[in-house]
Coordinates of C-alpha atoms and ligand atoms in Angstrom, one line a residue:
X1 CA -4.7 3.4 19.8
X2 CA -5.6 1.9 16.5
X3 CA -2.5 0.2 15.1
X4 CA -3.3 2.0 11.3
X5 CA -3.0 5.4 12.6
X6 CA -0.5 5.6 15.5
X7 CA 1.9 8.6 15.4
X8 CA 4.5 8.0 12.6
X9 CA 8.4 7.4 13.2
X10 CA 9.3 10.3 10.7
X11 CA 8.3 12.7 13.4
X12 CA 10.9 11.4 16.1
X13 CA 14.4 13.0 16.2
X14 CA 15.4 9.5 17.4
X15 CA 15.3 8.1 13.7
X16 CA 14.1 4.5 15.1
X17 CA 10.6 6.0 15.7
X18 CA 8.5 7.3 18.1
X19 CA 6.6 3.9 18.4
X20 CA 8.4 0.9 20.1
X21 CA 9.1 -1.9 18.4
X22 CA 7.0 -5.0 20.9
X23 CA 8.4 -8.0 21.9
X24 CA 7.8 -10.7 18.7
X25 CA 8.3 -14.0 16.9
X26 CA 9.3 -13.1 13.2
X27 CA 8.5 -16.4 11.3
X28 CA 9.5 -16.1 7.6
X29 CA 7.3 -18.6 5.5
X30 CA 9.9 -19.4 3.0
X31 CA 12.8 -19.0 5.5
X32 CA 15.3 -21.1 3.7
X33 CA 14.7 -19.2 0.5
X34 CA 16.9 -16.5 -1.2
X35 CA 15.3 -13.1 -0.1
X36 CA 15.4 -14.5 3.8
X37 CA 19.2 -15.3 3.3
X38 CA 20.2 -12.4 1.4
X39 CA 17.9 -9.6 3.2
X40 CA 15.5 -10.7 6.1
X41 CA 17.9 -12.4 8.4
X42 CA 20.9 -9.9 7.7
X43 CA 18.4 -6.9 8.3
X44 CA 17.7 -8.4 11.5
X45 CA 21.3 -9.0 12.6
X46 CA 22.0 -5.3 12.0
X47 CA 19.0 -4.2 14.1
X48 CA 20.5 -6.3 16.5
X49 CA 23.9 -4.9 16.3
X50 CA 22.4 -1.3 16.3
X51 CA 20.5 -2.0 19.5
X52 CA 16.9 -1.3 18.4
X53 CA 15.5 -5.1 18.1
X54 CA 12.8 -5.4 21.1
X55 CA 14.6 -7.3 24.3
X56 CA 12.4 -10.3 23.7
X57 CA 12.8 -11.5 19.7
X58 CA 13.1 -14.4 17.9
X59 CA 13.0 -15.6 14.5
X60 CA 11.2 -19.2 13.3
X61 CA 12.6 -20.6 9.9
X62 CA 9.0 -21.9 8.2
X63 CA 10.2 -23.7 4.9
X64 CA 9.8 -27.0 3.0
X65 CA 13.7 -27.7 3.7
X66 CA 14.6 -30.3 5.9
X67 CA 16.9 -28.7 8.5
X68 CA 17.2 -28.7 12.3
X69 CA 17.9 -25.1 14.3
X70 CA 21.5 -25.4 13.7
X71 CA 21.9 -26.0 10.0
X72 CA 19.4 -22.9 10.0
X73 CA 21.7 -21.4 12.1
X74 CA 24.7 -21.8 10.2
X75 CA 22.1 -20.6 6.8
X76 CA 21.9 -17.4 8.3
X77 CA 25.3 -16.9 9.5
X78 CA 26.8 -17.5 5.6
X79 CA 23.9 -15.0 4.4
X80 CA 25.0 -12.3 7.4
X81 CA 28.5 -13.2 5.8
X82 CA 28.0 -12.5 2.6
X83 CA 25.4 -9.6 2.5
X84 CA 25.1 -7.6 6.1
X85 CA 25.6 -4.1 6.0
X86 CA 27.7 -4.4 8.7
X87 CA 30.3 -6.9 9.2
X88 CA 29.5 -10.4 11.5
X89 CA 31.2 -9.7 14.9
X90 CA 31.3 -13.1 17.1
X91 CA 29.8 -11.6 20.3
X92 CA 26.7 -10.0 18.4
X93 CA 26.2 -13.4 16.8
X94 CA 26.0 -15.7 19.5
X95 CA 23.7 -13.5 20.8
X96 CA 21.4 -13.3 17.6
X97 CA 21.8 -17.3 16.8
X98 CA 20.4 -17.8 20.0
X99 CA 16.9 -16.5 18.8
X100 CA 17.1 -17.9 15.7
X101 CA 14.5 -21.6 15.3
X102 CA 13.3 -23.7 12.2
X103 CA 10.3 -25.8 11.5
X104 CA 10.2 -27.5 8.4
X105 CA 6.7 -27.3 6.9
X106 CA 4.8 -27.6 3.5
X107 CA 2.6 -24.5 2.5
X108 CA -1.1 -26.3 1.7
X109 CA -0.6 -28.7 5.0
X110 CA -2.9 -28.2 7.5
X111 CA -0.6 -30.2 9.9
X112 CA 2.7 -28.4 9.1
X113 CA 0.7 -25.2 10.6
X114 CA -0.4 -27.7 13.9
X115 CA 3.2 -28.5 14.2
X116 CA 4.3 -24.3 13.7
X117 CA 2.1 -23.5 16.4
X118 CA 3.0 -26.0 18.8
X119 CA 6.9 -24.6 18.5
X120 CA 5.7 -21.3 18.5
X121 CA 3.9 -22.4 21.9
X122 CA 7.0 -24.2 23.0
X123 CA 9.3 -21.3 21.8
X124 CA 7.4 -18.0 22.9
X125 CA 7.5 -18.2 26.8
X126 CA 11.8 -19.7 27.1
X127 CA 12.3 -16.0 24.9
X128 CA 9.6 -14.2 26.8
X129 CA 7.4 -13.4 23.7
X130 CA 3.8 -12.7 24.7
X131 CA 2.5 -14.6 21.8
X132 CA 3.0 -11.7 19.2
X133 CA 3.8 -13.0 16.0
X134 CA 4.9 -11.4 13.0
X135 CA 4.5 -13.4 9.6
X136 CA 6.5 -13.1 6.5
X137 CA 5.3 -14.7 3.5
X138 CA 8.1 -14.4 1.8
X139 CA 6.8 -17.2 -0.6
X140 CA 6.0 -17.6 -4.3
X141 CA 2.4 -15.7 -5.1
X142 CA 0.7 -18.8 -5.6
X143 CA 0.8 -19.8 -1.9
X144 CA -0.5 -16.8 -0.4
X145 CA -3.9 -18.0 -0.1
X146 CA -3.1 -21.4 1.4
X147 CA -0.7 -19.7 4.0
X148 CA -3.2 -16.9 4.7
X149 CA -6.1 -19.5 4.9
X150 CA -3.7 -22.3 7.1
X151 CA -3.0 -19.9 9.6
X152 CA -6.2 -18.9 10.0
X153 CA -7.4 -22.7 10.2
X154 CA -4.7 -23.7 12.7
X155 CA -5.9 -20.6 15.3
X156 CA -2.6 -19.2 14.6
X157 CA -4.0 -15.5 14.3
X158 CA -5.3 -13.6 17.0
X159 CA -8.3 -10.6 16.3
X160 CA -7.4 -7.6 15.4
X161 CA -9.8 -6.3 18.4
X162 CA -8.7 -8.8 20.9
X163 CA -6.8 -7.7 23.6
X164 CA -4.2 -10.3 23.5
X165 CA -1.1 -10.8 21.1
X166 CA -1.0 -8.8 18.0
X167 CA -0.9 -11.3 15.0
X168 CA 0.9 -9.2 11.6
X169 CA 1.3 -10.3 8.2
X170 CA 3.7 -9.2 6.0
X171 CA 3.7 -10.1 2.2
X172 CA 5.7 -9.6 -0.5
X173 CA 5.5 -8.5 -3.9
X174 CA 4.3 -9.0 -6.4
X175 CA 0.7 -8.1 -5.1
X176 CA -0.9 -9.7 -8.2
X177 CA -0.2 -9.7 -12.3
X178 CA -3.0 -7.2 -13.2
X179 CA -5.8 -5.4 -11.3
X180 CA -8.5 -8.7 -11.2
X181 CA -6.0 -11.2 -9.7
X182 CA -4.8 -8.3 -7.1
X183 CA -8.5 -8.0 -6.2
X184 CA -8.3 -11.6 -5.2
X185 CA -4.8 -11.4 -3.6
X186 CA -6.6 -8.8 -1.3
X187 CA -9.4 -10.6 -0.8
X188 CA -8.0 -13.6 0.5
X189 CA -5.6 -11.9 2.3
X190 CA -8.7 -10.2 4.2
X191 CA -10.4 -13.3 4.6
X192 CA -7.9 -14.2 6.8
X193 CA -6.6 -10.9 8.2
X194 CA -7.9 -7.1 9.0
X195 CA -6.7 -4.5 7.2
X196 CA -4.7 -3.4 9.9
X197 CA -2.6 -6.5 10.2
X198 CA -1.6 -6.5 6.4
X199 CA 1.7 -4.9 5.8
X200 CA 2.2 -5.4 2.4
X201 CA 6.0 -4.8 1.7
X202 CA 7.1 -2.0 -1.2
X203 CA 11.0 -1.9 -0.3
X204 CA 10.9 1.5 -2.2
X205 CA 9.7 3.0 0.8
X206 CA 11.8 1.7 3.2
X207 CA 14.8 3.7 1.3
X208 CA 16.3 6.3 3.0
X209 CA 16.2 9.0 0.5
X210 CA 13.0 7.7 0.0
X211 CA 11.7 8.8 3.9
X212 CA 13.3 12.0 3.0
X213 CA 10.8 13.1 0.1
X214 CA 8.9 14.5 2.8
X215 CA 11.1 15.8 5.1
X216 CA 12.9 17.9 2.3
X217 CA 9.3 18.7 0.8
X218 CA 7.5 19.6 4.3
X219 CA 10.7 19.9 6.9
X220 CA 11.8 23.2 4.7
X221 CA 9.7 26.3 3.6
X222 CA 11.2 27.3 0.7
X223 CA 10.4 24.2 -1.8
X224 CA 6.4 23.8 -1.5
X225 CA 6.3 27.5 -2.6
X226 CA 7.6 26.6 -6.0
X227 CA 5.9 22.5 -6.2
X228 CA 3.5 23.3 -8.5
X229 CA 2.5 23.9 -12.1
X230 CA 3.3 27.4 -12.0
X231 CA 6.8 27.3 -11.5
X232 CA 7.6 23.3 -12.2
X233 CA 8.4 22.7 -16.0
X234 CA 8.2 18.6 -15.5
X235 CA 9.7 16.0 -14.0
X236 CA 11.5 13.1 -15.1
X237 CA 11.8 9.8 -12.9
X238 CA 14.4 7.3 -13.6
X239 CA 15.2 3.8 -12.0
X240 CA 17.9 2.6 -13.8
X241 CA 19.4 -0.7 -13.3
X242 CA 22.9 -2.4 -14.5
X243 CA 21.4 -6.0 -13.7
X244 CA 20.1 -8.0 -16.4
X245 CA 17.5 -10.3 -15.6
X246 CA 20.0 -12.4 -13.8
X247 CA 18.4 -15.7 -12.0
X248 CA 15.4 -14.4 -12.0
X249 CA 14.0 -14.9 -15.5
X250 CA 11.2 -17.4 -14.0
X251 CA 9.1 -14.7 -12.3
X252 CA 10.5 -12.0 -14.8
X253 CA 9.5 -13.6 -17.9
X254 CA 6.1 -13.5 -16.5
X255 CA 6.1 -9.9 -15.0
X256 CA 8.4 -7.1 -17.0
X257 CA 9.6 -3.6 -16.4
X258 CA 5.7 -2.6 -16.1
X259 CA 4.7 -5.0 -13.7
X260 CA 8.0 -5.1 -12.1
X261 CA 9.0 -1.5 -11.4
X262 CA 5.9 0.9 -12.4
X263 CA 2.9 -1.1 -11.3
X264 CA 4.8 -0.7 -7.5
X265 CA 8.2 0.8 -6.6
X266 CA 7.9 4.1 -9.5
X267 CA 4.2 5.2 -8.7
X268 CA 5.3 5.1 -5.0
X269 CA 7.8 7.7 -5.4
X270 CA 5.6 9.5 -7.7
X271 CA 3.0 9.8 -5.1
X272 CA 5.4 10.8 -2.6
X273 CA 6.4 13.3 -5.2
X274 CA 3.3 14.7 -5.9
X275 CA 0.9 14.4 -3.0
X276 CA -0.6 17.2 -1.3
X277 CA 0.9 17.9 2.0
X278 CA -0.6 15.9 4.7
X279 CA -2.1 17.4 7.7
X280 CA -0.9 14.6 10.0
X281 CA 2.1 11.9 10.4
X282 CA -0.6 9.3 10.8
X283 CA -0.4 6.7 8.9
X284 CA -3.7 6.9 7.5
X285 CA -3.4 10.2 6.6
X286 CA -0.1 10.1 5.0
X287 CA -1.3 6.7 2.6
X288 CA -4.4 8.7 1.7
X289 CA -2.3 11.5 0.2
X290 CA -0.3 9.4 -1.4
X291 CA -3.6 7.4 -3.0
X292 CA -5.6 10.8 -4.3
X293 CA -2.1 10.9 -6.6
X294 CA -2.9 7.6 -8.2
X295 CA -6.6 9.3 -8.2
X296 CA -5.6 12.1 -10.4
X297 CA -3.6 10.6 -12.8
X298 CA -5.3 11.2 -16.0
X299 CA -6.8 8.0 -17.1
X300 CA -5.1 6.5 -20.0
X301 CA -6.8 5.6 -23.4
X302 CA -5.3 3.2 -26.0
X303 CA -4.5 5.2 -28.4
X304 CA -2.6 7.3 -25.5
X305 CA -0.8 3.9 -24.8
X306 CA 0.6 3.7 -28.6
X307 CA 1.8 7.4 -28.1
X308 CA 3.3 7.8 -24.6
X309 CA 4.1 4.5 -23.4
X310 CA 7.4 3.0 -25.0
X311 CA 8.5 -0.8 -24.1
X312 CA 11.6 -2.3 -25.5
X313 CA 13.7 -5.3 -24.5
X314 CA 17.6 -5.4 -24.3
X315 CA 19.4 -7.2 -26.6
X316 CA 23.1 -8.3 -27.1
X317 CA 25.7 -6.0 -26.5
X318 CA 28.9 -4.7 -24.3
X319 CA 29.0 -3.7 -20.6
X320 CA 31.9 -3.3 -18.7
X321 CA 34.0 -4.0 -21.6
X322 CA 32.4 -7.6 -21.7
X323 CA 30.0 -8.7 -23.9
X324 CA 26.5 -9.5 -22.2
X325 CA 23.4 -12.1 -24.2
X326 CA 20.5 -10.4 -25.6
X327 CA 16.8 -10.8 -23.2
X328 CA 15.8 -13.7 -25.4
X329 CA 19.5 -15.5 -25.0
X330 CA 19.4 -15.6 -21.1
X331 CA 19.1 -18.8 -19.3
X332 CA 15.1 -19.3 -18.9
X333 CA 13.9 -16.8 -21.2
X334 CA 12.2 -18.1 -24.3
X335 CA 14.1 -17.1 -27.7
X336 CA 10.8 -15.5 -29.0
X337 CA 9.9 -13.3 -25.7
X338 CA 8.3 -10.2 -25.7
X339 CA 8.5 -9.2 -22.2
X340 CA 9.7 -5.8 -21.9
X341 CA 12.7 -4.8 -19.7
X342 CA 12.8 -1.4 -20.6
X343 CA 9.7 1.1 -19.9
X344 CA 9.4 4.7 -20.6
X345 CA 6.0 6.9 -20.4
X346 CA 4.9 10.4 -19.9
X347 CA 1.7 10.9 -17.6
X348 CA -0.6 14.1 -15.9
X349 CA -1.4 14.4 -12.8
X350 CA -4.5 16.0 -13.5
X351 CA -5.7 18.0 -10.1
X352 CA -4.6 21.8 -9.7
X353 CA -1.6 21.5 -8.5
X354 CA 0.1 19.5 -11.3
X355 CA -2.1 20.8 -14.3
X356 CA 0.1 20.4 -17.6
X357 CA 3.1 19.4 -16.1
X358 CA 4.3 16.7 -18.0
X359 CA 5.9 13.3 -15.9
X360 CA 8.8 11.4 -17.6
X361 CA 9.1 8.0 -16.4
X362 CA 11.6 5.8 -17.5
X363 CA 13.0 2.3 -16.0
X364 CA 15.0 -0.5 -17.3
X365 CA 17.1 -3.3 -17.1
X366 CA 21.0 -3.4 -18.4
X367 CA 21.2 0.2 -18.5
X368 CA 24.8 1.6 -18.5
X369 CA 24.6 2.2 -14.8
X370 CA 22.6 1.6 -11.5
X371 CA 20.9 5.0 -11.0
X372 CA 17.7 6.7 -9.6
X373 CA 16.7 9.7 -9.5
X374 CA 13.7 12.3 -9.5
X375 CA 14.8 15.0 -11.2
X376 CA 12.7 18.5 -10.9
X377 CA 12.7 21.0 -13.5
X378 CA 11.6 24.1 -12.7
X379 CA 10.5 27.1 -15.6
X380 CA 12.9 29.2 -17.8
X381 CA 13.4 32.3 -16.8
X382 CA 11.8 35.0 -18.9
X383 CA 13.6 36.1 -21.7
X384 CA 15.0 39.1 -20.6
X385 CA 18.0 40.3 -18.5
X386 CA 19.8 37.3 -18.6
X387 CA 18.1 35.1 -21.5
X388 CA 17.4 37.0 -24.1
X389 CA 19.5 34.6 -26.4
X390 CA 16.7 32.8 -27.6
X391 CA 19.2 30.4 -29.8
X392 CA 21.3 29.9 -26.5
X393 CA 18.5 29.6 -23.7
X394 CA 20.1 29.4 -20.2
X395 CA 19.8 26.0 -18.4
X396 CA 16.9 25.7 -16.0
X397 CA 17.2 25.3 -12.6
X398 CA 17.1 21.6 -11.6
X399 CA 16.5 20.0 -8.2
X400 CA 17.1 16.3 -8.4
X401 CA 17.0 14.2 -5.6
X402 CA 19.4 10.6 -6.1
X403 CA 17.7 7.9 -4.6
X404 CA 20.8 5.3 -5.0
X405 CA 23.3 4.9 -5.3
X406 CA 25.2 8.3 -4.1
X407 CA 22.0 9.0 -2.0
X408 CA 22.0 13.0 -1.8
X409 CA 20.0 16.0 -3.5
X410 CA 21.2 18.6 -5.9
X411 CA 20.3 21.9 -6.8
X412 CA 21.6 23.4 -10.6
X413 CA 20.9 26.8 -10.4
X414 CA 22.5 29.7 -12.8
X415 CA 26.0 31.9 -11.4
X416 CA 28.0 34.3 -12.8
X417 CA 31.3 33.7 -13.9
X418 CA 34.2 35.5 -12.7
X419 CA 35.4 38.1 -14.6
X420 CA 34.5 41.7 -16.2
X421 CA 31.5 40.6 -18.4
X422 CA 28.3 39.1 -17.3
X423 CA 28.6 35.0 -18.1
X424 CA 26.2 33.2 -17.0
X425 CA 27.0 29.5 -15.9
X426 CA 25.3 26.4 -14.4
X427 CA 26.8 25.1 -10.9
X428 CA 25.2 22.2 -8.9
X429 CA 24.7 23.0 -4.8
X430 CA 25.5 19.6 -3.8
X431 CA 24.2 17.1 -0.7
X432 CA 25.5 13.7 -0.1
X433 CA 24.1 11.3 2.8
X434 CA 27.9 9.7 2.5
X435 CA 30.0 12.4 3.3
X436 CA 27.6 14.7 6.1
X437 CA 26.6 11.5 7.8
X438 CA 29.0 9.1 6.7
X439 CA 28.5 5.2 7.6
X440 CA 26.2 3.1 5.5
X441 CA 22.1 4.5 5.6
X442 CA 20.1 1.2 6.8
X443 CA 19.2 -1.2 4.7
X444 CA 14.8 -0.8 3.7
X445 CA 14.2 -4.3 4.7
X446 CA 16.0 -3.0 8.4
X447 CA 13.5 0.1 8.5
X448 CA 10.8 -2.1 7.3
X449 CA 10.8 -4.7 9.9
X450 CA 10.7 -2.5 12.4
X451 CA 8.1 -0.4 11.8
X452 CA 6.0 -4.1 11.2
X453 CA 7.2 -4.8 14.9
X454 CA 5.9 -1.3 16.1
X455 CA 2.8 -1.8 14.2
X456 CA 2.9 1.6 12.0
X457 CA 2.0 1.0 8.4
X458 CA 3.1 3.8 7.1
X459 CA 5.8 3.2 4.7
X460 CA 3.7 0.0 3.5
X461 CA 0.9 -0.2 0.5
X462 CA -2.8 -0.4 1.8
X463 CA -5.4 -2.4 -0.3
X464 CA -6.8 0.8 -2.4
X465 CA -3.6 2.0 -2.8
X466 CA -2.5 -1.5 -4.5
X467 CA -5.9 -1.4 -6.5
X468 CA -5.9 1.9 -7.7
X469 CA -2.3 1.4 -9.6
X470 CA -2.9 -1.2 -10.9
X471 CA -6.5 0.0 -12.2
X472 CA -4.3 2.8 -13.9
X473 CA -1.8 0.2 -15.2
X474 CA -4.8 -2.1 -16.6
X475 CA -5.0 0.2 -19.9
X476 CA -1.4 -0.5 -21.2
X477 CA -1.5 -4.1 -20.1
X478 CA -5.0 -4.0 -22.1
X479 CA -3.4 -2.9 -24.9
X480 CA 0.0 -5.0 -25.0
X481 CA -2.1 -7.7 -24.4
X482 CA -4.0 -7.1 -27.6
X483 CA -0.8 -5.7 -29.6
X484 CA 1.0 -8.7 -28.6
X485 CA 2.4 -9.7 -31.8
X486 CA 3.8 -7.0 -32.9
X487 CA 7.1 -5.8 -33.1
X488 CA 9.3 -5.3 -29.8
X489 CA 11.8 -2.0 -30.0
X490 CA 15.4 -3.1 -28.7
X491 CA 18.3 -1.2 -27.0
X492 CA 21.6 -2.9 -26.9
X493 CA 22.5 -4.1 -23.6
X494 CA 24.7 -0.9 -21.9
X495 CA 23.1 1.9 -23.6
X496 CA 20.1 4.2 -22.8
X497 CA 17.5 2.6 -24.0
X498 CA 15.7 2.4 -27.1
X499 CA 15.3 6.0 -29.6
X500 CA 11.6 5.1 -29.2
X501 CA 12.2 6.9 -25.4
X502 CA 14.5 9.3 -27.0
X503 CA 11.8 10.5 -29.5
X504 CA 9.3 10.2 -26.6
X505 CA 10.7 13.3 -25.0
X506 CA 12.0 15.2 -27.4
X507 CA 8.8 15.4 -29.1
X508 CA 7.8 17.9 -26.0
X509 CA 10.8 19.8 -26.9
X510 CA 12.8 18.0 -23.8
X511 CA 15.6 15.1 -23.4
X512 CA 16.7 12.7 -20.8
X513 CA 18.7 13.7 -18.4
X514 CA 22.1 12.8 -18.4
X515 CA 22.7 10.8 -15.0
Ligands
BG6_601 C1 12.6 -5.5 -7.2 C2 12.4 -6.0 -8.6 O1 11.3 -5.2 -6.6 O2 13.3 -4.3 -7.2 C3 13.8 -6.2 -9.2 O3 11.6 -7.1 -8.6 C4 14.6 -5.0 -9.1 O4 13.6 -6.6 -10.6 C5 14.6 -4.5 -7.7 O5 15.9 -5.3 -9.5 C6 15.4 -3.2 -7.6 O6 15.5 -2.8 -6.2 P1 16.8 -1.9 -5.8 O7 16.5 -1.7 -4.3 O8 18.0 -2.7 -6.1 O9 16.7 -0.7 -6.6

């Protein structure tokens, strides 16, 4: 069956899929770096611990650090420490430190990838691996071409039509700065690899409450009745973070709310959102859906930009009673920066379905909490019966599905309240993942690997997909780029973001929601 368009694990009642993870080597190029301590090789000791990791596994270390197996070893044990989901028992981890191996290696040298392959070779048939190999370039941008083209050079990739081991490639983001360098992120990346072996990583999707967009839009009847412009007033996305820029200001700097949140994790979730409802689980078929959204939305023109995108950058002020530096006063940020943290836009989607319904987007960093959220607001009633107070509307019904943290979905709608007259009042029908399941949902890196082991490609961004949001992005980065002196709206670190975002909405005759 053709790896892109096998049955998708949504569909099983099993929750690990309906596709089998195989038998693999997972070797993380950048293995000694941060995201492999804090998030690949913890995800992989809980897939371990919850029993789904294929019998024959092991993980290969690729980095420029000079360590041997066991100081690798004891790398991954201090990052299981610090950051599993679940807690390190001793018995799951001599079993998972077995399968762990390191090779030191440089990127751009051909003989680092000789020297990979022969451990590989060595490794593979002492842990019964066929030869499938999984790799994660979990590496700055600027060496995906020479990892894609080494590997290629050093044989390390089998054909996507050969009958033999699988060869995968999993990269990171960010997928590019703006749509002509993604263009050439994609085209060395197939240069090296098909299509089909590409998993290109949006952790977004990996999210629980992410998955469950279409299972509450499409696993229920009564919601796609009402997902439309006729009976949807607009929608407002948020994806809110406490963090400031943190260590990060390197790559930040460079990137910005935009590039950072939008470009990727924000028009995901939109599409999921928004799309039309697929006729099939396949993978194919679901990332097509999900790519006419990015399609339809209405092409932006500057002077749409200067109305209906808003930017602003965070500056000094309190959080958590403490008081937090400005953007420009963090450690690597330069004192004159104009990099936004803070993005907030209204969009169409313009196709019939979504037809004047205005979308509120709105992301940033040192907000006064970690929240997101897409909230659903549905039409007034007409004003009679109930609402004929036209100075004291009632409060439209609002679906809003929490993404994180507090996973769950709630449902205002308008009840009476007790008592001999007819008061009408707004109660919330409420659904948390924490208290009907309980436990801790998996981590997205956890689902993520998995479904790279199985070979399903749903939950990952295909080429168009990546092109096509950024071609939409292109117009606001267009016009910053031209607009790039001028001046910067702020919001003091702990609030809301700027009034800019405020006025934004309100000019539609809406507000944020309160979150
Ligand atoms: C990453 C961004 O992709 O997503 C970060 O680069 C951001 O800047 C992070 O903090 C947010 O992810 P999550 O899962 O914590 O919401």
């Amino acid at each position: 069956m053709n790896q892109s368009t096998q049955a998708n694990p949504l569909s099983s009642s099993s929750g690990t899929g309906s596709l089998f993870p195989q038998p693999c080597t997972l070797v993380i190029f950048g293995g000694a770096g941060d995201l492999s301590r804090r998030k690949l090789l913890p995800a992989i000791y809980n897939l371990g611990l919850d029993a789904v990791l294929p019998t024959n596994f092991a993980v290969m270390g690729f980095s420029l650090e000079d360590l041997s197996d066991d100081s690798y070893r004891d790398f991954a044990r201090s990052g299981i420490e610090e950051f599993s989901r679940q807690t390190l028992t001793e018995a799951q981890w001599s079993d998972y430190e077995r399968t762990i191996f390191y090779q030191r290696g440089t990127f751009d040298d051909p003989q680092s990838y000789q020297a990979l392959k022969r451990r590989l070779e060595e490794i593979e048939p002492l842990c019964g691996i066929p030869g499938n190999r999984v790799f994660y370039l979990a590496v700055p941008p600027r060496f995906i071409e020479s990892c894609a083209r080494n590997l290629k050079q050093a044989g390390l990739i089998s054909p996507m039509e050969s009958s033999g081991p699988f060869s995968r490639v999993i990269v990171e983001k960010p997928i590019g700065q703006d749509l002509h360098s993604a263009r050439e992120v994609n085209a060395t990346l197939c240069s090296s690899f098909d299509e089909r072996q590409i998993f290109r990583i949006d952790h977004y999707l990996g999210k629980e409450t992410v998955q469950n967009i279409l299972v509450m839009r499409f696993g229920n009847s009564i919601f796609e009745p009402l997902w439309n412009a006729k009976h949807i007033d607009h929608v407002q996305i948020t994806v809110a973070e406490q963090e400031g820029v943190g260590t990060r200001a390197g790559y930040y700097e460079g990137a910005g709310a935009l590039r950072d949140m939008v470009q990727n994790h924000i028009l995901q979730l939109l599409s999921l959102m928004a799309m039309e409802p697929p006729w099939s689980m396949d993978a194919d078929v679901i990332r097509d859906h999900r790519l006419d959204v990015l399609h339809c939305l209405r092409p932006l023109s500057r002077r749409v930009v200067e109305d209906c995108v808003v930017r602003a950058q965070y500056s000094h002020g309190y959080f958590l009673g403490e008081d937090v530096p400005g953007f420009r006063r963090e450690a690597g940020v330069a004192p004159d920066s104009v990099t936004e943290t803070y993005v907030a836009l209204k969009l169409f989607i313009d196709n019939w379905r979504w037809a004047g319904v205005p979308f509120y987007i709105r992301t940033g960093k040192r907000l006064p909490k970690r929240a997101s959220e897409i909230a659903v607001q549905f039409k007034p009633v007409p004003h009679i019966l109930f609402n004929t107070d036209m100075s004291r509307p009632l409060e439209p019904d609002v679906l809003a599905l929490s993404i994180q943290p507090n996973e769950g979905l709630s449902l205002r709608i308008a009840t009476k309240l007790p008592g001999p007259r007819v008061r009408i009042y707004p109660v919330k029908m409420d659904f948390r993942y924490g208290s009907t399941f309980g436990g801790q949902s998996p981590e997205a890196y956890e689902r993520l690997l998995l479904d790279v082991m199985a070979g399903d490609a749903t939950l990952f961004m295909r080429r168009d997909a990546v092109e096509a949001s950024w071609a939409w992005i292109q117009t606001i980065l267009d016009e910053w780029e031209d607009s790039r002196a001028r001046w910067l709206p702020e919001y003091s670190a702990g609030t809301w973001g700027p009034v800019e975002a405020d006025r934004l909405i309100a000019s539609d005759r809406f507000q944020w929601r309160v979150i």
